Amino acid sequence: TCTGRNRLDASDLEFSSVRDRIKTLLQDKALMPYELMPLLPGLNEEKTMKIIRWLMDNGKLEYTRDGKLKYVA
């Protein structure tokens, strides 16, 4: 898992920070991806999208039937 995260060009601290912010935002309410990004100001959008993809690929995020992202782990 760690080697997969290394391909994200994000340090462990960056990854953890973005993951925790996404988890906090999505725990109570699923959001469309375009709704999520503005709630993560100051973050590199490309890195953030890579982290979101990693979280999806590793079963931490999934899409709802209506196309929103939710945190599942």
PDB file of N, CA and C in Angstrom:
ATOM      1  N   THR A   1       0.824  -1.187   0.000  1.00  0.00           N
ATOM      2  CA  THR A   1       0.000   0.000   0.000  1.00  0.00           C
ATOM      3  C   THR A   1       0.869   1.252   0.000  1.00  0.00           C
ATOM      4  N   CYS A   2       1.928   1.236   0.775  1.00  0.00           N
ATOM      5  CA  CYS A   2       2.798   2.400   0.863  1.00  0.00           C
ATOM      6  C   CYS A   2       3.412   2.722  -0.499  1.00  0.00           C
ATOM      7  N   THR A   3       3.853   1.691  -1.248  1.00  0.00           N
ATOM      8  CA  THR A   3       4.464   1.964  -2.542  1.00  0.00           C
ATOM      9  C   THR A   3       3.459   2.581  -3.496  1.00  0.00           C
ATOM     10  N   GLY A   4       2.209   2.188  -3.418  1.00  0.00           N
ATOM     11  CA  GLY A   4       1.183   2.802  -4.249  1.00  0.00           C
ATOM     12  C   GLY A   4       0.998   4.259  -3.899  1.00  0.00           C
ATOM     13  N   ARG A   5       1.064   4.564  -2.631  1.00  0.00           N
ATOM     14  CA  ARG A   5       0.918   5.955  -2.202  1.00  0.00           C
ATOM     15  C   ARG A   5       2.112   6.778  -2.638  1.00  0.00           C
ATOM     16  N   ASN A   6       3.295   6.171  -2.717  1.00  0.00           N
ATOM     17  CA  ASN A   6       4.481   6.922  -3.129  1.00  0.00           C
ATOM     18  C   ASN A   6       4.340   7.458  -4.547  1.00  0.00           C
ATOM     19  N   ARG A   7       3.572   6.793  -5.391  1.00  0.00           N
ATOM     20  CA  ARG A   7       3.365   7.242  -6.767  1.00  0.00           C
ATOM     21  C   ARG A   7       2.480   8.485  -6.835  1.00  0.00           C
ATOM     22  N   LEU A   8       1.927   8.894  -5.737  1.00  0.00           N
ATOM     23  CA  LEU A   8       1.048  10.061  -5.716  1.00  0.00           C
ATOM     24  C   LEU A   8       1.811  11.374  -5.688  1.00  0.00           C
ATOM     25  N   ASP A   9       3.122  11.322  -5.535  1.00  0.00           N
ATOM     26  CA  ASP A   9       3.934  12.533  -5.381  1.00  0.00           C
ATOM     27  C   ASP A   9       3.490  13.348  -4.177  1.00  0.00           C
ATOM     28  N   ALA A  10       3.028  12.671  -3.138  1.00  0.00           N
ATOM     29  CA  ALA A  10       2.603  13.334  -1.911  1.00  0.00           C
ATOM     30  C   ALA A  10       3.337  12.693  -0.742  1.00  0.00           C
ATOM     31  N   SER A  11       3.794  13.511   0.166  1.00  0.00           N
ATOM     32  CA  SER A  11       4.436  12.976   1.363  1.00  0.00           C
ATOM     33  C   SER A  11       3.380  12.306   2.237  1.00  0.00           C
ATOM     34  N   ASP A  12       3.822  11.515   3.198  1.00  0.00           N
ATOM     35  CA  ASP A  12       2.882  10.886   4.128  1.00  0.00           C
ATOM     36  C   ASP A  12       2.041  11.940   4.839  1.00  0.00           C
ATOM     37  N   LEU A  13       2.669  13.051   5.195  1.00  0.00           N
ATOM     38  CA  LEU A  13       1.954  14.131   5.883  1.00  0.00           C
ATOM     39  C   LEU A  13       0.896  14.754   4.974  1.00  0.00           C
ATOM     40  N   GLU A  14       1.260  15.011   3.714  1.00  0.00           N
ATOM     41  CA  GLU A  14       0.283  15.563   2.766  1.00  0.00           C
ATOM     42  C   GLU A  14      -0.871  14.596   2.556  1.00  0.00           C
ATOM     43  N   PHE A  15      -0.537  13.328   2.339  1.00  0.00           N
ATOM     44  CA  PHE A  15      -1.567  12.313   2.118  1.00  0.00           C
ATOM     45  C   PHE A  15      -2.519  12.255   3.311  1.00  0.00           C
ATOM     46  N   SER A  16      -1.963  12.174   4.509  1.00  0.00           N
ATOM     47  CA  SER A  16      -2.788  12.082   5.717  1.00  0.00           C
ATOM     48  C   SER A  16      -3.657  13.310   5.898  1.00  0.00           C
ATOM     49  N   SER A  17      -3.102  14.465   5.620  1.00  0.00           N
ATOM     50  CA  SER A  17      -3.846  15.709   5.770  1.00  0.00           C
ATOM     51  C   SER A  17      -5.029  15.757   4.807  1.00  0.00           C
ATOM     52  N   VAL A  18      -4.777  15.450   3.536  1.00  0.00           N
ATOM     53  CA  VAL A  18      -5.846  15.471   2.537  1.00  0.00           C
ATOM     54  C   VAL A  18      -6.884  14.403   2.860  1.00  0.00           C
ATOM     55  N   ARG A  19      -6.430  13.192   3.186  1.00  0.00           N
ATOM     56  CA  ARG A  19      -7.357  12.100   3.519  1.00  0.00           C
ATOM     57  C   ARG A  19      -8.250  12.483   4.694  1.00  0.00           C
ATOM     58  N   ASP A  20      -7.655  13.063   5.729  1.00  0.00           N
ATOM     59  CA  ASP A  20      -8.430  13.428   6.913  1.00  0.00           C
ATOM     60  C   ASP A  20      -9.446  14.528   6.607  1.00  0.00           C
ATOM     61  N   ARG A  21      -9.059  15.483   5.778  1.00  0.00           N
ATOM     62  CA  ARG A  21      -9.989  16.558   5.405  1.00  0.00           C
ATOM     63  C   ARG A  21     -11.150  16.011   4.578  1.00  0.00           C
ATOM     64  N   ILE A  22     -10.833  15.112   3.643  1.00  0.00           N
ATOM     65  CA  ILE A  22     -11.880  14.496   2.825  1.00  0.00           C
ATOM     66  C   ILE A  22     -12.799  13.658   3.700  1.00  0.00           C
ATOM     67  N   LYS A  23     -12.212  12.891   4.602  1.00  0.00           N
ATOM     68  CA  LYS A  23     -13.007  12.041   5.504  1.00  0.00           C
ATOM     69  C   LYS A  23     -13.968  12.899   6.329  1.00  0.00           C
ATOM     70  N   THR A  24     -13.473  13.985   6.883  1.00  0.00           N
ATOM     71  CA  THR A  24     -14.308  14.875   7.691  1.00  0.00           C
ATOM     72  C   THR A  24     -15.460  15.452   6.861  1.00  0.00           C
ATOM     73  N   LEU A  25     -15.156  15.868   5.647  1.00  0.00           N
ATOM     74  CA  LEU A  25     -16.185  16.469   4.791  1.00  0.00           C
ATOM     75  C   LEU A  25     -17.239  15.464   4.342  1.00  0.00           C
ATOM     76  N   LEU A  26     -16.821  14.218   4.113  1.00  0.00           N
ATOM     77  CA  LEU A  26     -17.734  13.235   3.533  1.00  0.00           C
ATOM     78  C   LEU A  26     -18.373  12.302   4.554  1.00  0.00           C
ATOM     79  N   GLN A  27     -18.017  12.403   5.820  1.00  0.00           N
ATOM     80  CA  GLN A  27     -18.582  11.505   6.821  1.00  0.00           C
ATOM     81  C   GLN A  27     -20.082  11.720   7.004  1.00  0.00           C
ATOM     82  N   ASP A  28     -20.504  12.958   6.991  1.00  0.00           N
ATOM     83  CA  ASP A  28     -21.911  13.261   7.250  1.00  0.00           C
ATOM     84  C   ASP A  28     -22.737  13.448   5.995  1.00  0.00           C
ATOM     85  N   LYS A  29     -22.070  13.731   4.876  1.00  0.00           N
ATOM     86  CA  LYS A  29     -22.814  14.077   3.671  1.00  0.00           C
ATOM     87  C   LYS A  29     -21.999  13.717   2.433  1.00  0.00           C
ATOM     88  N   ALA A  30     -22.604  12.959   1.528  1.00  0.00           N
ATOM     89  CA  ALA A  30     -21.950  12.654   0.258  1.00  0.00           C
ATOM     90  C   ALA A  30     -21.981  13.913  -0.613  1.00  0.00           C
ATOM     91  N   LEU A  31     -20.914  14.106  -1.380  1.00  0.00           N
ATOM     92  CA  LEU A  31     -20.807  15.297  -2.222  1.00  0.00           C
ATOM     93  C   LEU A  31     -20.390  14.913  -3.637  1.00  0.00           C
ATOM     94  N   MET A  32     -20.817  15.725  -4.588  1.00  0.00           N
ATOM     95  CA  MET A  32     -20.323  15.580  -5.951  1.00  0.00           C
ATOM     96  C   MET A  32     -18.850  15.991  -5.952  1.00  0.00           C
ATOM     97  N   PRO A  33     -18.031  15.374  -6.812  1.00  0.00           N
ATOM     98  CA  PRO A  33     -16.605  15.762  -6.835  1.00  0.00           C
ATOM     99  C   PRO A  33     -16.408  17.258  -7.036  1.00  0.00           C
ATOM    100  N   TYR A  34     -17.225  17.883  -7.885  1.00  0.00           N
ATOM    101  CA  TYR A  34     -17.070  19.324  -8.111  1.00  0.00           C
ATOM    102  C   TYR A  34     -17.472  20.146  -6.881  1.00  0.00           C
ATOM    103  N   GLU A  35     -18.257  19.558  -5.978  1.00  0.00           N
ATOM    104  CA  GLU A  35     -18.608  20.234  -4.727  1.00  0.00           C
ATOM    105  C   GLU A  35     -17.493  20.079  -3.694  1.00  0.00           C
ATOM    106  N   LEU A  36     -16.779  18.982  -3.772  1.00  0.00           N
ATOM    107  CA  LEU A  36     -15.726  18.683  -2.798  1.00  0.00           C
ATOM    108  C   LEU A  36     -14.493  19.571  -2.993  1.00  0.00           C
ATOM    109  N   MET A  37     -14.074  19.742  -4.226  1.00  0.00           N
ATOM    110  CA  MET A  37     -12.813  20.448  -4.477  1.00  0.00           C
ATOM    111  C   MET A  37     -12.773  21.871  -3.893  1.00  0.00           C
ATOM    112  N   PRO A  38     -13.829  22.685  -4.021  1.00  0.00           N
ATOM    113  CA  PRO A  38     -13.769  24.033  -3.427  1.00  0.00           C
ATOM    114  C   PRO A  38     -13.704  24.016  -1.898  1.00  0.00           C
ATOM    115  N   LEU A  39     -14.062  22.895  -1.288  1.00  0.00           N
ATOM    116  CA  LEU A  39     -14.010  22.786   0.170  1.00  0.00           C
ATOM    117  C   LEU A  39     -12.613  22.407   0.662  1.00  0.00           C
ATOM    118  N   LEU A  40     -11.689  22.244  -0.273  1.00  0.00           N
ATOM    119  CA  LEU A  40     -10.306  21.892   0.057  1.00  0.00           C
ATOM    120  C   LEU A  40      -9.360  22.987  -0.435  1.00  0.00           C
ATOM    121  N   PRO A  41      -9.568  24.233  -0.002  1.00  0.00           N
ATOM    122  CA  PRO A  41      -8.742  25.336  -0.491  1.00  0.00           C
ATOM    123  C   PRO A  41      -7.293  25.195  -0.046  1.00  0.00           C
ATOM    124  N   GLY A  42      -6.411  25.709  -0.871  1.00  0.00           N
ATOM    125  CA  GLY A  42      -4.997  25.717  -0.526  1.00  0.00           C
ATOM    126  C   GLY A  42      -4.286  24.413  -0.839  1.00  0.00           C
ATOM    127  N   LEU A  43      -5.004  23.436  -1.367  1.00  0.00           N
ATOM    128  CA  LEU A  43      -4.381  22.168  -1.714  1.00  0.00           C
ATOM    129  C   LEU A  43      -4.128  22.109  -3.215  1.00  0.00           C
ATOM    130  N   ASN A  44      -3.061  21.458  -3.590  1.00  0.00           N
ATOM    131  CA  ASN A  44      -2.760  21.243  -4.995  1.00  0.00           C
ATOM    132  C   ASN A  44      -3.834  20.347  -5.590  1.00  0.00           C
ATOM    133  N   GLU A  45      -4.570  20.861  -6.572  1.00  0.00           N
ATOM    134  CA  GLU A  45      -5.716  20.139  -7.125  1.00  0.00           C
ATOM    135  C   GLU A  45      -5.303  18.807  -7.755  1.00  0.00           C
ATOM    136  N   GLU A  46      -4.175  18.790  -8.460  1.00  0.00           N
ATOM    137  CA  GLU A  46      -3.726  17.550  -9.105  1.00  0.00           C
ATOM    138  C   GLU A  46      -3.397  16.475  -8.060  1.00  0.00           C
ATOM    139  N   LYS A  47      -2.665  16.860  -7.012  1.00  0.00           N
ATOM    140  CA  LYS A  47      -2.348  15.901  -5.946  1.00  0.00           C
ATOM    141  C   LYS A  47      -3.616  15.426  -5.248  1.00  0.00           C
ATOM    142  N   THR A  48      -4.527  16.360  -5.007  1.00  0.00           N
ATOM    143  CA  THR A  48      -5.775  16.014  -4.340  1.00  0.00           C
ATOM    144  C   THR A  48      -6.566  15.009  -5.166  1.00  0.00           C
ATOM    145  N   MET A  49      -6.643  15.220  -6.479  1.00  0.00           N
ATOM    146  CA  MET A  49      -7.357  14.286  -7.346  1.00  0.00           C
ATOM    147  C   MET A  49      -6.688  12.912  -7.343  1.00  0.00           C
ATOM    148  N   LYS A  50      -5.359  12.877  -7.310  1.00  0.00           N
ATOM    149  CA  LYS A  50      -4.640  11.595  -7.241  1.00  0.00           C
ATOM    150  C   LYS A  50      -4.946  10.875  -5.926  1.00  0.00           C
ATOM    151  N   ILE A  51      -5.011  11.630  -4.844  1.00  0.00           N
ATOM    152  CA  ILE A  51      -5.318  11.034  -3.540  1.00  0.00           C
ATOM    153  C   ILE A  51      -6.755  10.521  -3.520  1.00  0.00           C
ATOM    154  N   ILE A  52      -7.682  11.285  -4.095  1.00  0.00           N
ATOM    155  CA  ILE A  52      -9.070  10.826  -4.182  1.00  0.00           C
ATOM    156  C   ILE A  52      -9.138   9.525  -4.978  1.00  0.00           C
ATOM    157  N   ARG A  53      -8.426   9.464  -6.094  1.00  0.00           N
ATOM    158  CA  ARG A  53      -8.407   8.242  -6.915  1.00  0.00           C
ATOM    159  C   ARG A  53      -7.835   7.077  -6.108  1.00  0.00           C
ATOM    160  N   TRP A  54      -6.747   7.322  -5.360  1.00  0.00           N
ATOM    161  CA  TRP A  54      -6.151   6.261  -4.541  1.00  0.00           C
ATOM    162  C   TRP A  54      -7.158   5.779  -3.495  1.00  0.00           C
ATOM    163  N   LEU A  55      -7.845   6.710  -2.857  1.00  0.00           N
ATOM    164  CA  LEU A  55      -8.836   6.342  -1.843  1.00  0.00           C
ATOM    165  C   LEU A  55      -9.961   5.510  -2.462  1.00  0.00           C
ATOM    166  N   MET A  56     -10.357   5.846  -3.674  1.00  0.00           N
ATOM    167  CA  MET A  56     -11.386   5.058  -4.356  1.00  0.00           C
ATOM    168  C   MET A  56     -10.864   3.671  -4.716  1.00  0.00           C
ATOM    169  N   ASP A  57      -9.671   3.621  -5.274  1.00  0.00           N
ATOM    170  CA  ASP A  57      -9.081   2.342  -5.679  1.00  0.00           C
ATOM    171  C   ASP A  57      -8.848   1.412  -4.500  1.00  0.00           C
ATOM    172  N   ASN A  58      -8.706   1.979  -3.315  1.00  0.00           N
ATOM    173  CA  ASN A  58      -8.419   1.187  -2.123  1.00  0.00           C
ATOM    174  C   ASN A  58      -9.620   1.063  -1.187  1.00  0.00           C
ATOM    175  N   GLY A  59     -10.798   1.324  -1.717  1.00  0.00           N
ATOM    176  CA  GLY A  59     -12.034   1.067  -0.988  1.00  0.00           C
ATOM    177  C   GLY A  59     -12.377   2.032   0.130  1.00  0.00           C
ATOM    178  N   LYS A  60     -11.737   3.194   0.144  1.00  0.00           N
ATOM    179  CA  LYS A  60     -12.029   4.186   1.191  1.00  0.00           C
ATOM    180  C   LYS A  60     -13.136   5.146   0.776  1.00  0.00           C
ATOM    181  N   LEU A  61     -13.237   5.384  -0.516  1.00  0.00           N
ATOM    182  CA  LEU A  61     -14.285   6.240  -1.078  1.00  0.00           C
ATOM    183  C   LEU A  61     -15.037   5.450  -2.128  1.00  0.00           C
ATOM    184  N   GLU A  62     -16.305   5.756  -2.273  1.00  0.00           N
ATOM    185  CA  GLU A  62     -17.067   5.167  -3.372  1.00  0.00           C
ATOM    186  C   GLU A  62     -18.133   6.146  -3.816  1.00  0.00           C
ATOM    187  N   TYR A  63     -18.639   5.908  -5.015  1.00  0.00           N
ATOM    188  CA  TYR A  63     -19.720   6.725  -5.541  1.00  0.00           C
ATOM    189  C   TYR A  63     -21.064   6.184  -5.083  1.00  0.00           C
ATOM    190  N   THR A  64     -21.980   7.088  -4.773  1.00  0.00           N
ATOM    191  CA  THR A  64     -23.362   6.701  -4.494  1.00  0.00           C
ATOM    192  C   THR A  64     -24.074   6.542  -5.838  1.00  0.00           C
ATOM    193  N   ARG A  65     -25.305   6.086  -5.797  1.00  0.00           N
ATOM    194  CA  ARG A  65     -26.072   5.907  -7.039  1.00  0.00           C
ATOM    195  C   ARG A  65     -26.266   7.207  -7.801  1.00  0.00           C
ATOM    196  N   ASP A  66     -26.297   8.309  -7.070  1.00  0.00           N
ATOM    197  CA  ASP A  66     -26.496   9.594  -7.744  1.00  0.00           C
ATOM    198  C   ASP A  66     -25.184  10.306  -8.079  1.00  0.00           C
ATOM    199  N   GLY A  67     -24.067   9.585  -8.044  1.00  0.00           N
ATOM    200  CA  GLY A  67     -22.790  10.124  -8.497  1.00  0.00           C
ATOM    201  C   GLY A  67     -22.015  10.938  -7.488  1.00  0.00           C
ATOM    202  N   LYS A  68     -22.431  10.863  -6.234  1.00  0.00           N
ATOM    203  CA  LYS A  68     -21.717  11.594  -5.188  1.00  0.00           C
ATOM    204  C   LYS A  68     -20.677  10.695  -4.545  1.00  0.00           C
ATOM    205  N   LEU A  69     -19.633  11.317  -3.992  1.00  0.00           N
ATOM    206  CA  LEU A  69     -18.594  10.581  -3.279  1.00  0.00           C
ATOM    207  C   LEU A  69     -18.979  10.447  -1.818  1.00  0.00           C
ATOM    208  N   LYS A  70     -18.714   9.269  -1.253  1.00  0.00           N
ATOM    209  CA  LYS A  70     -18.904   9.078   0.186  1.00  0.00           C
ATOM    210  C   LYS A  70     -17.718   8.321   0.735  1.00  0.00           C
ATOM    211  N   TYR A  71     -17.396   8.596   1.991  1.00  0.00           N
ATOM    212  CA  TYR A  71     -16.304   7.927   2.685  1.00  0.00           C
ATOM    213  C   TYR A  71     -16.856   6.669   3.335  1.00  0.00           C
ATOM    214  N   VAL A  72     -16.233   5.523   3.064  1.00  0.00           N
ATOM    215  CA  VAL A  72     -16.790   4.265   3.541  1.00  0.00           C
ATOM    216  C   VAL A  72     -15.909   3.516   4.529  1.00  0.00           C
ATOM    217  N   ALA A  73     -14.712   3.993   4.795  1.00  0.00           N
ATOM    218  CA  ALA A  73     -13.830   3.244   5.697  1.00  0.00           C
ATOM    219  C   ALA A  73     -13.450   4.070   6.904  1.00  0.00           C
TER     220      ALA A  73
END
